[in-house]
Amino acid sequence: MYIRPFVIATEAGVSASPATEYKFIIILAPAQKYYAGDVKVTVAQTFSRAADGGVGFAKAAGNYAAQFYPTDLAKKEGYQQIIWTDANEHEYLEEAGTMNIFFRVNDSLITAPTSDRILDGITRKSIIKLAETMGIDVQVRPVTITEINAAAQKGELKEVFGAGTAAVVVPFVGLGYKDNHYDFAKQENSYASQFKKALNDIQYNRAEDPFGWRYEVK
Ligand SMILES: Cc1ncc(COP(=O)(O)O)c(C=O)c1O
């Protein structure tokens, strides 16, 4: 069940200006799996979904529209999603598709800090909290493709996964960067599977909720 609040302008007329009338709507709809099957990601080298001073932090429709064409091109190259990079240098790894992104290098978990280019996702925040509670070394800091490429070449890049409400956690099976492609073998007890299970268990009332995330709906 997907619960999606949204706002649309309803004022009659054609003009490039804020409307004076809006409608706030919440839809509840069954939804199919967001990221079905194996997901390989490629690092954006040309296109961007968000830029400094923009609205990349918000669920604004234009952010998603800008993703369709580059994602279509990536699909033709065998990738299902794109790792979005900063618009200036295409160096900093920021989001994956419509998810926040995490890298496991050796046993450390790294994710970019939020900014006006990155959505402050609830799943990201939950995973950071869970990882800290599990005693994992969590690093919230800018993360570059140079660093991740070097870690991959040394065999230190163990996992890359996306995090968002719709899919919870999506482990990526492959990562492409320029002429390099790295595959990740499916792992027992990966961080991704541990976080997904821990979050699902809290959501489905199967585990204690030490964080106070669960609310009883009466
Ligand atoms: C661009 C983008 N990043 C990240 C997320 C994940 O956010 P959340 O965990 O709040 O669902 C979403 C979710 O829709 C998103 O659209």
Coordinates of N, CA and C and ligand atoms in Angstrom, one line a residue:
M1 N 0.9 -1.2 0.0 CA 0.0 0.0 0.0 C 0.9 1.2 0.0
Y2 N 0.7 2.0 -1.0 CA 1.6 3.2 -1.1 C 0.7 4.4 -0.7
I3 N 1.2 5.2 0.3 CA 0.5 6.4 0.7 C 1.3 7.6 0.2
R4 N 0.6 8.3 -0.7 CA 1.4 9.4 -1.3 C 0.6 10.7 -1.2
P5 N 1.0 11.6 -0.4 CA 0.5 13.0 -0.4 C 1.1 13.8 -1.5
F6 N 0.3 14.6 -2.2 CA 0.9 15.5 -3.2 C 0.0 16.8 -3.3
V7 N 0.6 17.8 -4.0 CA -0.1 19.0 -4.2 C -0.1 19.4 -5.6
I8 N -1.2 19.8 -6.2 CA -1.2 20.2 -7.6 C -1.9 21.6 -7.6
A9 N -1.4 22.4 -8.6 CA -2.1 23.7 -8.8 C -3.4 23.5 -9.5
T10 N -4.4 24.2 -9.1 CA -5.7 23.9 -9.8 C -6.3 25.2 -10.4
E11 N -5.6 26.3 -10.2 CA -6.1 27.6 -10.8 C -6.2 27.5 -12.3
A12 N -7.3 27.9 -12.9 CA -7.4 27.9 -14.4 C -6.5 29.0 -15.0
G13 N -5.8 28.7 -16.1 CA -5.0 29.7 -16.7 C -3.6 29.1 -17.1
V14 N -2.9 29.8 -18.0 CA -1.6 29.3 -18.4 C -0.6 30.5 -18.1
S15 N 0.2 30.3 -17.1 CA 1.2 31.3 -16.8 C 2.3 30.7 -16.0
A16 N 3.5 31.2 -16.2 CA 4.7 30.8 -15.4 C 4.8 31.5 -14.2
S17 N 3.9 31.2 -13.2 CA 3.8 31.9 -12.0 C 3.2 31.0 -10.9
P18 N 3.4 31.3 -9.6 CA 2.8 30.4 -8.6 C 1.3 30.6 -8.8
A19 N 0.5 29.5 -8.6 CA -0.9 29.5 -8.7 C -1.5 30.1 -7.4
T20 N -2.8 30.5 -7.5 CA -3.4 31.0 -6.3 C -4.3 29.9 -5.7
E21 N -4.5 28.8 -6.4 CA -5.3 27.7 -5.8 C -4.6 26.4 -6.0
Y22 N -4.6 25.6 -4.9 CA -4.0 24.3 -5.0 C -4.9 23.3 -4.4
K23 N -4.6 22.0 -4.7 CA -5.4 20.9 -4.1 C -4.3 20.0 -3.4
F24 N -4.6 19.7 -2.2 CA -3.7 18.7 -1.5 C -4.5 17.4 -1.4
I25 N -3.8 16.4 -2.0 CA -4.5 15.1 -2.1 C -3.6 14.0 -1.5
I26 N -4.2 13.0 -0.9 CA -3.5 11.8 -0.4 C -4.1 10.6 -1.1
I27 N -3.2 9.9 -1.9 CA -3.7 8.7 -2.5 C -3.2 7.5 -1.7
L28 N -4.0 6.5 -1.6 CA -3.6 5.2 -1.1 C -3.8 4.2 -2.2
A29 N -2.8 3.6 -2.6 CA -2.9 2.7 -3.8 C -2.0 1.5 -3.6
P30 N -2.5 0.3 -4.0 CA -1.5 -0.8 -4.0 C -0.4 -0.5 -5.1
A31 N 0.8 -0.8 -4.8 CA 1.9 -0.5 -5.7 C 2.7 -1.7 -6.0
Q32 N 3.2 -1.8 -7.2 CA 4.1 -2.9 -7.5 C 5.5 -2.6 -7.0
K33 N 6.3 -3.7 -6.9 CA 7.7 -3.5 -6.4 C 8.4 -2.4 -7.2
Y34 N 9.0 -1.5 -6.5 CA 9.6 -0.3 -7.1 C 10.9 -0.7 -7.9
Y35 N 11.7 -1.6 -7.3 CA 12.9 -2.0 -8.0 C 12.9 -3.5 -8.0
A36 N 12.2 -4.0 -9.0 CA 12.1 -5.5 -9.1 C 13.4 -6.1 -9.8
G37 N 13.8 -7.2 -9.4 CA 14.9 -7.9 -10.1 C 16.3 -7.3 -9.6
D38 N 17.3 -7.8 -10.3 CA 18.7 -7.3 -9.9 C 18.9 -5.9 -10.4
V39 N 19.5 -5.1 -9.6 CA 19.7 -3.7 -10.0 C 21.2 -3.4 -10.1
K40 N 21.6 -2.9 -11.3 CA 22.9 -2.4 -11.5 C 22.9 -0.9 -11.7
V41 N 23.9 -0.3 -11.1 CA 23.9 1.2 -11.2 C 25.1 1.7 -11.9
T42 N 24.9 2.8 -12.6 CA 26.1 3.5 -13.2 C 26.2 4.9 -12.7
V43 N 27.4 5.4 -12.6 CA 27.7 6.7 -12.0 C 27.5 7.8 -13.1
A44 N 26.7 8.8 -12.7 CA 26.4 9.8 -13.7 C 27.6 10.6 -14.0
Q45 N 27.9 10.8 -15.3 CA 29.1 11.5 -15.8 C 28.7 12.8 -16.5
T46 N 27.4 12.9 -17.0 CA 27.0 14.0 -17.8 C 25.8 14.7 -17.2
F47 N 24.8 13.9 -16.9 CA 23.6 14.5 -16.4 C 23.5 14.6 -14.9
S48 N 22.6 15.5 -14.4 CA 22.5 15.7 -13.0 C 21.0 15.8 -12.7
R49 N 20.6 15.3 -11.5 CA 19.2 15.5 -11.1 C 19.0 16.7 -10.2
A50 N 20.1 17.3 -9.7 CA 19.9 18.4 -8.8 C 21.2 19.2 -8.8
A51 N 21.1 20.5 -8.5 CA 22.3 21.4 -8.4 C 22.2 22.2 -7.2
D52 N 23.4 22.8 -6.8 CA 23.4 23.7 -5.7 C 22.4 24.8 -5.9
G53 N 21.7 25.2 -4.8 CA 20.8 26.3 -4.8 C 19.4 25.8 -5.4
G54 N 19.3 24.6 -5.8 CA 18.1 24.1 -6.4 C 17.1 23.4 -5.4
V55 N 16.3 22.5 -5.9 CA 15.3 21.9 -5.1 C 15.5 20.4 -5.0
G56 N 16.7 19.9 -5.1 CA 17.0 18.5 -5.0 C 16.6 17.8 -3.7
F57 N 16.5 18.7 -2.7 CA 16.2 18.1 -1.3 C 14.7 17.8 -1.2
A58 N 13.9 18.3 -2.2 CA 12.4 18.2 -2.0 C 11.9 17.2 -3.0
K59 N 10.7 16.7 -2.7 CA 10.0 15.8 -3.6 C 9.3 16.6 -4.6
A60 N 10.0 17.4 -5.4 CA 9.5 18.2 -6.5 C 9.5 17.5 -7.8
A61 N 8.4 17.5 -8.5 CA 8.2 16.7 -9.7 C 9.3 16.9 -10.7
G62 N 9.8 18.1 -10.8 CA 10.9 18.4 -11.8 C 12.1 17.6 -11.6
N63 N 12.4 17.3 -10.3 CA 13.6 16.5 -10.0 C 13.5 15.1 -10.6
Y64 N 12.3 14.6 -10.6 CA 12.1 13.2 -11.1 C 12.1 13.2 -12.7
A65 N 11.4 14.3 -13.2 CA 11.3 14.4 -14.7 C 12.8 14.4 -15.3
A66 N 13.7 15.1 -14.6 CA 15.0 15.2 -15.1 C 15.8 13.9 -15.1
Q67 N 15.3 12.9 -14.4 CA 15.9 11.6 -14.3 C 15.6 10.7 -15.4
F68 N 14.4 10.9 -16.0 CA 13.9 9.9 -17.0 C 14.8 9.6 -18.2
Y69 N 15.2 10.7 -18.8 CA 16.0 10.5 -20.0 C 17.4 9.9 -19.7
P70 N 18.2 10.4 -18.8 CA 19.4 9.8 -18.5 C 19.2 8.3 -18.0
T71 N 18.2 8.0 -17.3 CA 17.9 6.7 -16.8 C 17.6 5.7 -18.0
D72 N 16.9 6.3 -19.0 CA 16.6 5.5 -20.2 C 17.9 5.2 -20.9
L73 N 18.8 6.1 -21.0 CA 20.1 5.9 -21.7 C 20.9 4.8 -20.9
A74 N 20.9 4.9 -19.5 CA 21.6 3.9 -18.7 C 21.0 2.5 -18.9
K75 N 19.7 2.5 -19.1 CA 19.1 1.1 -19.3 C 19.6 0.5 -20.6
K76 N 19.8 1.3 -21.6 CA 20.3 0.8 -22.9 C 21.7 0.2 -22.7
E77 N 22.4 0.7 -21.7 CA 23.7 0.1 -21.4 C 23.7 -1.0 -20.4
G78 N 22.5 -1.4 -20.0 CA 22.4 -2.5 -19.1 C 22.3 -2.2 -17.6
Y79 N 22.1 -0.9 -17.3 CA 22.0 -0.5 -15.9 C 20.6 -0.1 -15.7
Q80 N 20.1 -0.4 -14.5 CA 18.7 -0.1 -14.2 C 18.5 1.3 -13.5
Q81 N 19.6 1.7 -12.9 CA 19.5 3.0 -12.2 C 20.8 3.8 -12.3
I82 N 20.8 5.0 -11.9 CA 22.0 5.9 -11.9 C 22.3 6.3 -10.5
I83 N 23.6 6.4 -10.2 CA 24.1 7.0 -9.0 C 24.3 8.5 -9.4
W84 N 23.5 9.4 -8.8 CA 23.6 10.8 -9.1 C 24.8 11.4 -8.4
T85 N 25.5 12.2 -9.2 CA 26.7 12.9 -8.7 C 26.4 14.4 -8.6
D86 N 27.3 15.1 -8.0 CA 27.2 16.6 -7.9 C 27.3 17.2 -9.4
A87 N 26.6 18.3 -9.6 CA 26.5 18.8 -10.9 C 27.8 19.5 -11.4
N88 N 28.6 19.9 -10.4 CA 29.9 20.6 -10.8 C 30.9 19.8 -11.4
E89 N 31.3 18.7 -10.6 CA 32.4 17.9 -11.0 C 32.1 16.4 -11.3
H90 N 30.8 16.0 -11.1 CA 30.4 14.6 -11.2 C 31.4 13.7 -10.4
E91 N 31.7 14.1 -9.2 CA 32.7 13.5 -8.4 C 32.1 12.9 -7.1
Y92 N 31.2 13.7 -6.5 CA 30.6 13.3 -5.3 C 29.3 12.4 -5.5
L93 N 29.3 11.3 -4.8 CA 28.2 10.3 -5.0 C 27.1 10.6 -4.0
E94 N 25.9 10.9 -4.6 CA 24.9 11.5 -3.7 C 23.6 10.8 -3.5
E95 N 23.0 10.2 -4.6 CA 21.8 9.5 -4.5 C 21.8 8.4 -5.5
A96 N 20.9 7.4 -5.4 CA 20.8 6.4 -6.5 C 19.3 6.3 -6.9
G97 N 19.1 6.5 -8.1 CA 17.7 6.5 -8.6 C 16.9 7.5 -7.7
T98 N 15.8 6.9 -7.1 CA 15.1 7.8 -6.1 C 15.3 7.3 -4.7
M99 N 16.6 7.0 -4.4 CA 16.9 6.5 -3.1 C 18.2 7.3 -2.6
N100 N 18.3 7.3 -1.3 CA 19.7 7.7 -0.7 C 20.6 6.5 -0.9
I101 N 21.9 6.8 -0.8 CA 22.8 5.7 -1.1 C 23.9 5.5 0.0
F102 N 24.2 4.2 0.2 CA 25.2 3.8 1.2 C 26.3 2.9 0.5
F103 N 27.5 3.1 1.0 CA 28.7 2.3 0.6 C 29.2 1.6 1.8
R104 N 29.5 0.3 1.7 CA 30.3 -0.4 2.7 C 31.7 -0.6 2.2
V105 N 32.6 0.0 2.8 CA 34.0 -0.1 2.5 C 34.7 -0.9 3.7
N106 N 35.2 -2.1 3.4 CA 35.5 -3.0 4.5 C 34.3 -3.1 5.4
D107 N 34.5 -2.7 6.7 CA 33.3 -2.8 7.6 C 32.7 -1.4 7.9
S108 N 33.2 -0.4 7.3 CA 32.6 1.0 7.5 C 31.4 1.2 6.6
L109 N 30.5 2.0 7.1 CA 29.3 2.4 6.3 C 29.4 3.9 6.0
I110 N 29.4 4.2 4.7 CA 29.6 5.6 4.4 C 28.3 6.1 3.6
T111 N 27.9 7.3 3.9 CA 26.8 7.9 3.2 C 27.0 9.4 3.2
A112 N 26.6 10.1 2.1 CA 26.8 11.5 2.0 C 25.9 12.3 3.0
P113 N 26.4 13.4 3.4 CA 25.5 14.3 4.3 C 24.4 14.9 3.4
T114 N 23.3 15.2 4.0 CA 22.2 15.8 3.2 C 22.6 17.3 2.9
S115 N 22.0 17.8 1.8 CA 22.3 19.1 1.3 C 21.1 19.6 0.5
D116 N 21.3 20.7 -0.2 CA 20.1 21.1 -1.0 C 20.0 20.2 -2.3
R117 N 21.0 19.3 -2.5 CA 20.9 18.4 -3.6 C 20.4 17.0 -3.2
I118 N 20.3 16.8 -1.9 CA 20.0 15.4 -1.5 C 18.8 15.4 -0.6
L119 N 17.9 14.4 -0.9 CA 16.7 14.3 -0.1 C 17.0 13.7 1.3
D120 N 16.5 14.3 2.3 CA 16.7 13.9 3.7 C 15.8 12.7 4.0
G121 N 16.1 11.6 3.5 CA 15.1 10.5 3.5 C 15.0 9.8 4.9
I122 N 13.8 9.4 5.3 CA 13.6 8.8 6.6 C 14.3 7.4 6.7
T123 N 14.4 6.7 5.6 CA 15.0 5.4 5.6 C 16.5 5.6 5.8
R124 N 17.1 6.6 5.2 CA 18.5 6.9 5.4 C 18.8 7.1 6.9
K125 N 17.9 8.0 7.5 CA 18.1 8.3 8.9 C 18.0 7.1 9.8
S126 N 17.0 6.2 9.4 CA 16.7 5.0 10.2 C 17.9 4.1 10.1
I127 N 18.5 4.0 8.9 CA 19.7 3.0 8.8 C 20.9 3.6 9.5
I128 N 21.1 4.9 9.5 CA 22.2 5.4 10.3 C 22.1 5.1 11.7
K129 N 20.8 5.3 12.2 CA 20.5 5.0 13.6 C 20.7 3.5 14.0
L130 N 20.2 2.6 13.1 CA 20.3 1.2 13.3 C 21.8 0.8 13.3
A131 N 22.5 1.3 12.3 CA 24.0 0.9 12.2 C 24.7 1.3 13.4
E132 N 24.5 2.6 13.9 CA 25.2 3.0 15.1 C 24.8 2.1 16.3
T133 N 23.6 1.7 16.4 CA 23.1 0.8 17.5 C 23.8 -0.5 17.4
M134 N 24.1 -1.0 16.1 CA 24.7 -2.3 15.9 C 26.2 -2.2 16.1
G135 N 26.7 -1.0 16.4 CA 28.2 -0.8 16.6 C 29.0 -0.7 15.4
I136 N 28.3 -0.4 14.2 CA 29.0 -0.3 13.0 C 29.6 1.1 12.9
D137 N 30.8 1.2 12.3 CA 31.4 2.5 12.1 C 30.7 3.2 11.0
V138 N 29.9 4.3 11.3 CA 29.1 5.0 10.3 C 29.8 6.3 10.0
Q139 N 30.0 6.6 8.8 CA 30.7 7.9 8.4 C 29.7 8.7 7.5
V140 N 29.2 9.8 8.0 CA 28.3 10.6 7.2 C 29.2 11.8 6.7
R141 N 29.7 11.7 5.5 CA 30.6 12.6 4.9 C 30.6 12.6 3.4
P142 N 31.1 13.6 2.7 CA 31.1 13.5 1.3 C 31.9 12.3 0.8
V143 N 31.4 11.6 -0.2 CA 32.1 10.4 -0.7 C 32.3 10.5 -2.2
T144 N 33.5 10.3 -2.6 CA 33.8 10.5 -4.0 C 33.9 9.2 -4.8
I145 N 33.7 9.3 -6.1 CA 33.9 8.2 -7.0 C 35.4 7.7 -7.0
T146 N 36.3 8.7 -6.9 CA 37.7 8.3 -6.9 C 38.0 7.4 -5.7
E147 N 37.4 7.7 -4.5 CA 37.6 6.9 -3.4 C 37.0 5.5 -3.5
I148 N 35.7 5.5 -4.0 CA 35.0 4.3 -4.2 C 35.6 3.4 -5.3
N149 N 36.0 4.0 -6.3 CA 36.7 3.2 -7.4 C 38.0 2.6 -6.9
A150 N 38.7 3.4 -6.1 CA 40.0 2.8 -5.6 C 39.7 1.6 -4.6
A151 N 38.6 1.8 -3.8 CA 38.2 0.8 -2.8 C 37.8 -0.5 -3.6
A152 N 37.1 -0.3 -4.7 CA 36.6 -1.4 -5.5 C 37.8 -2.2 -6.1
Q153 N 38.8 -1.4 -6.6 CA 39.9 -2.1 -7.2 C 40.8 -2.8 -6.2
K154 N 40.7 -2.4 -4.9 CA 41.5 -3.1 -3.9 C 40.6 -4.2 -3.2
G155 N 39.4 -4.4 -3.7 CA 38.5 -5.4 -3.1 C 37.9 -5.0 -1.8
E156 N 38.0 -3.7 -1.5 CA 37.5 -3.3 -0.2 C 36.0 -2.8 -0.2
L157 N 35.5 -2.6 -1.5 CA 34.1 -2.2 -1.6 C 33.2 -3.4 -1.5
K158 N 32.6 -3.6 -0.3 CA 31.8 -4.8 -0.1 C 30.4 -4.7 -0.5
E159 N 29.8 -3.6 -0.4 CA 28.4 -3.4 -0.7 C 28.1 -2.0 -1.1
V160 N 27.1 -1.9 -2.0 CA 26.5 -0.5 -2.3 C 25.0 -0.8 -2.3
F161 N 24.3 0.0 -1.6 CA 22.8 -0.1 -1.6 C 22.1 1.2 -1.5
G162 N 20.9 1.2 -2.0 CA 20.0 2.3 -2.0 C 19.0 2.1 -0.8
A163 N 18.5 3.3 -0.3 CA 17.5 3.2 0.8 C 16.4 4.2 0.6
G164 N 15.2 3.7 0.7 CA 14.0 4.6 0.5 C 12.8 3.8 1.0
T165 N 11.7 4.5 1.3 CA 10.5 3.9 1.9 C 9.9 2.8 1.0
A166 N 9.8 3.1 -0.3 CA 9.2 2.1 -1.2 C 9.8 0.8 -1.3
A167 N 11.2 0.8 -1.4 CA 11.9 -0.5 -1.5 C 12.6 -0.9 -0.2
V168 N 12.6 0.0 0.8 CA 13.4 -0.1 2.0 C 14.9 -0.1 1.7
V169 N 15.4 -1.3 1.3 CA 16.9 -1.4 1.0 C 17.0 -2.1 -0.3
V170 N 17.8 -1.6 -1.2 CA 18.0 -2.3 -2.5 C 19.5 -2.5 -2.7
P171 N 20.0 -3.8 -2.5 CA 21.4 -4.0 -2.7 C 21.7 -4.0 -4.2
F172 N 22.7 -3.3 -4.6 CA 23.1 -3.3 -6.1 C 24.0 -4.4 -6.4
V173 N 23.7 -5.1 -7.5 CA 24.6 -6.2 -7.9 C 25.7 -5.8 -8.8
G174 N 25.7 -4.6 -9.3 CA 26.8 -4.2 -10.1 C 26.9 -2.7 -10.1
L175 N 28.1 -2.2 -10.3 CA 28.3 -0.7 -10.4 C 29.2 -0.4 -11.6
G176 N 28.8 0.5 -12.4 CA 29.6 0.9 -13.5 C 30.2 2.3 -13.4
Y177 N 31.4 2.5 -13.7 CA 32.0 3.9 -13.7 C 33.0 4.0 -14.9
K178 N 32.7 4.8 -15.8 CA 33.5 4.9 -17.1 C 33.7 3.5 -17.6
D179 N 34.9 3.1 -17.8 CA 35.1 1.7 -18.4 C 35.2 0.6 -17.4
N180 N 35.0 1.0 -16.1 CA 35.1 -0.1 -15.1 C 33.7 -0.6 -14.7
H181 N 33.6 -1.9 -14.5 CA 32.4 -2.4 -14.0 C 32.7 -3.4 -12.9
Y182 N 32.0 -3.2 -11.8 CA 32.3 -4.1 -10.6 C 31.0 -4.9 -10.3
D183 N 31.1 -6.2 -10.1 CA 30.0 -7.0 -9.7 C 30.1 -7.4 -8.2
F184 N 29.0 -7.4 -7.6 CA 29.0 -7.8 -6.2 C 28.2 -9.1 -6.0
A185 N 28.9 -10.1 -5.4 CA 28.3 -11.4 -5.2 C 27.3 -11.3 -4.1
K186 N 26.2 -12.1 -4.2 CA 25.2 -12.0 -3.1 C 25.8 -12.6 -1.8
Q187 N 25.6 -11.8 -0.8 CA 26.3 -12.2 0.5 C 25.3 -12.6 1.6
E188 N 25.6 -13.6 2.3 CA 24.8 -14.0 3.5 C 25.1 -12.9 4.5
N189 N 24.1 -12.4 5.2 CA 24.3 -11.5 6.3 C 25.0 -10.2 5.9
S190 N 24.6 -9.7 4.7 CA 25.1 -8.4 4.3 C 24.6 -7.3 5.2
Y191 N 25.2 -6.2 5.2 CA 24.6 -5.1 5.9 C 23.2 -4.8 5.4
A192 N 23.1 -4.8 4.0 CA 21.8 -4.4 3.4 C 20.7 -5.3 3.9
S193 N 21.0 -6.7 4.0 CA 19.9 -7.6 4.4 C 19.7 -7.4 5.9
Q194 N 20.7 -7.1 6.7 CA 20.5 -6.9 8.1 C 19.6 -5.6 8.4
F195 N 19.9 -4.6 7.6 CA 19.1 -3.3 7.8 C 17.6 -3.5 7.4
K196 N 17.5 -4.2 6.3 CA 16.1 -4.5 5.7 C 15.3 -5.3 6.7
K197 N 15.9 -6.3 7.3 CA 15.2 -7.2 8.2 C 14.9 -6.4 9.5
A198 N 15.9 -5.6 10.0 CA 15.7 -4.9 11.2 C 14.5 -3.9 11.1
L199 N 14.5 -3.2 9.9 CA 13.5 -2.2 9.7 C 12.1 -2.8 9.5
N200 N 12.1 -3.9 8.7 CA 10.8 -4.6 8.5 C 10.3 -5.2 9.8
D201 N 11.1 -5.7 10.6 CA 10.7 -6.3 11.9 C 10.1 -5.2 12.8
I202 N 10.6 -4.0 12.8 CA 10.0 -2.9 13.6 C 8.7 -2.5 12.9
Q203 N 8.7 -2.4 11.6 CA 7.5 -2.0 10.9 C 6.3 -3.0 11.1
Y204 N 6.6 -4.3 11.1 CA 5.6 -5.3 11.1 C 5.4 -5.8 12.6
N205 N 5.9 -5.0 13.5 CA 5.6 -5.3 15.0 C 6.2 -6.7 15.4
R206 N 7.3 -7.1 14.7 CA 7.9 -8.4 15.0 C 9.0 -8.2 16.0
A207 N 9.4 -7.0 16.2 CA 10.6 -6.7 17.1 C 10.3 -5.5 18.0
E208 N 11.1 -5.4 19.1 CA 11.0 -4.3 19.9 C 11.3 -3.0 19.1
D209 N 10.8 -1.9 19.5 CA 11.1 -0.6 18.8 C 11.7 0.3 19.8
P210 N 13.1 0.2 20.0 CA 13.7 1.0 21.0 C 13.8 2.5 20.6
F211 N 13.5 2.8 19.4 CA 13.6 4.2 18.9 C 12.4 5.0 19.0
G212 N 11.2 4.3 19.3 CA 10.0 5.0 19.3 C 9.5 5.4 17.9
W213 N 9.8 4.6 16.9 CA 9.4 4.9 15.5 C 7.9 4.5 15.3
R214 N 7.5 3.5 16.1 CA 6.2 2.9 15.7 C 5.1 3.7 16.5
Y215 N 4.0 4.0 15.8 CA 2.8 4.6 16.4 C 1.6 3.7 16.3
E216 N 0.9 3.6 17.4 CA -0.3 2.8 17.3 C -1.4 3.6 16.7
V217 N -2.1 3.0 15.6 CA -3.1 3.8 15.0 C -4.5 3.2 15.5
K218 N -5.2 4.1 16.2 CA -6.4 3.6 16.8 C -7.7 4.0 16.0
Ligands
LIG1 C1 15.1 11.5 -4.5 C2 14.8 10.6 -3.4 N1 15.8 10.3 -2.5 C3 15.6 9.6 -1.4 C4 14.3 9.0 -1.2 C5 14.1 8.2 0.1 O1 13.4 8.9 1.0 P1 12.5 8.1 2.1 O2 13.5 7.2 2.9 O3 12.0 9.2 3.0 O4 11.5 7.4 1.4 C6 13.3 9.3 -2.0 C7 11.9 8.7 -1.8 O5 11.0 9.0 -2.5 C8 13.5 10.1 -3.2 O6 12.5 10.4 -4.0

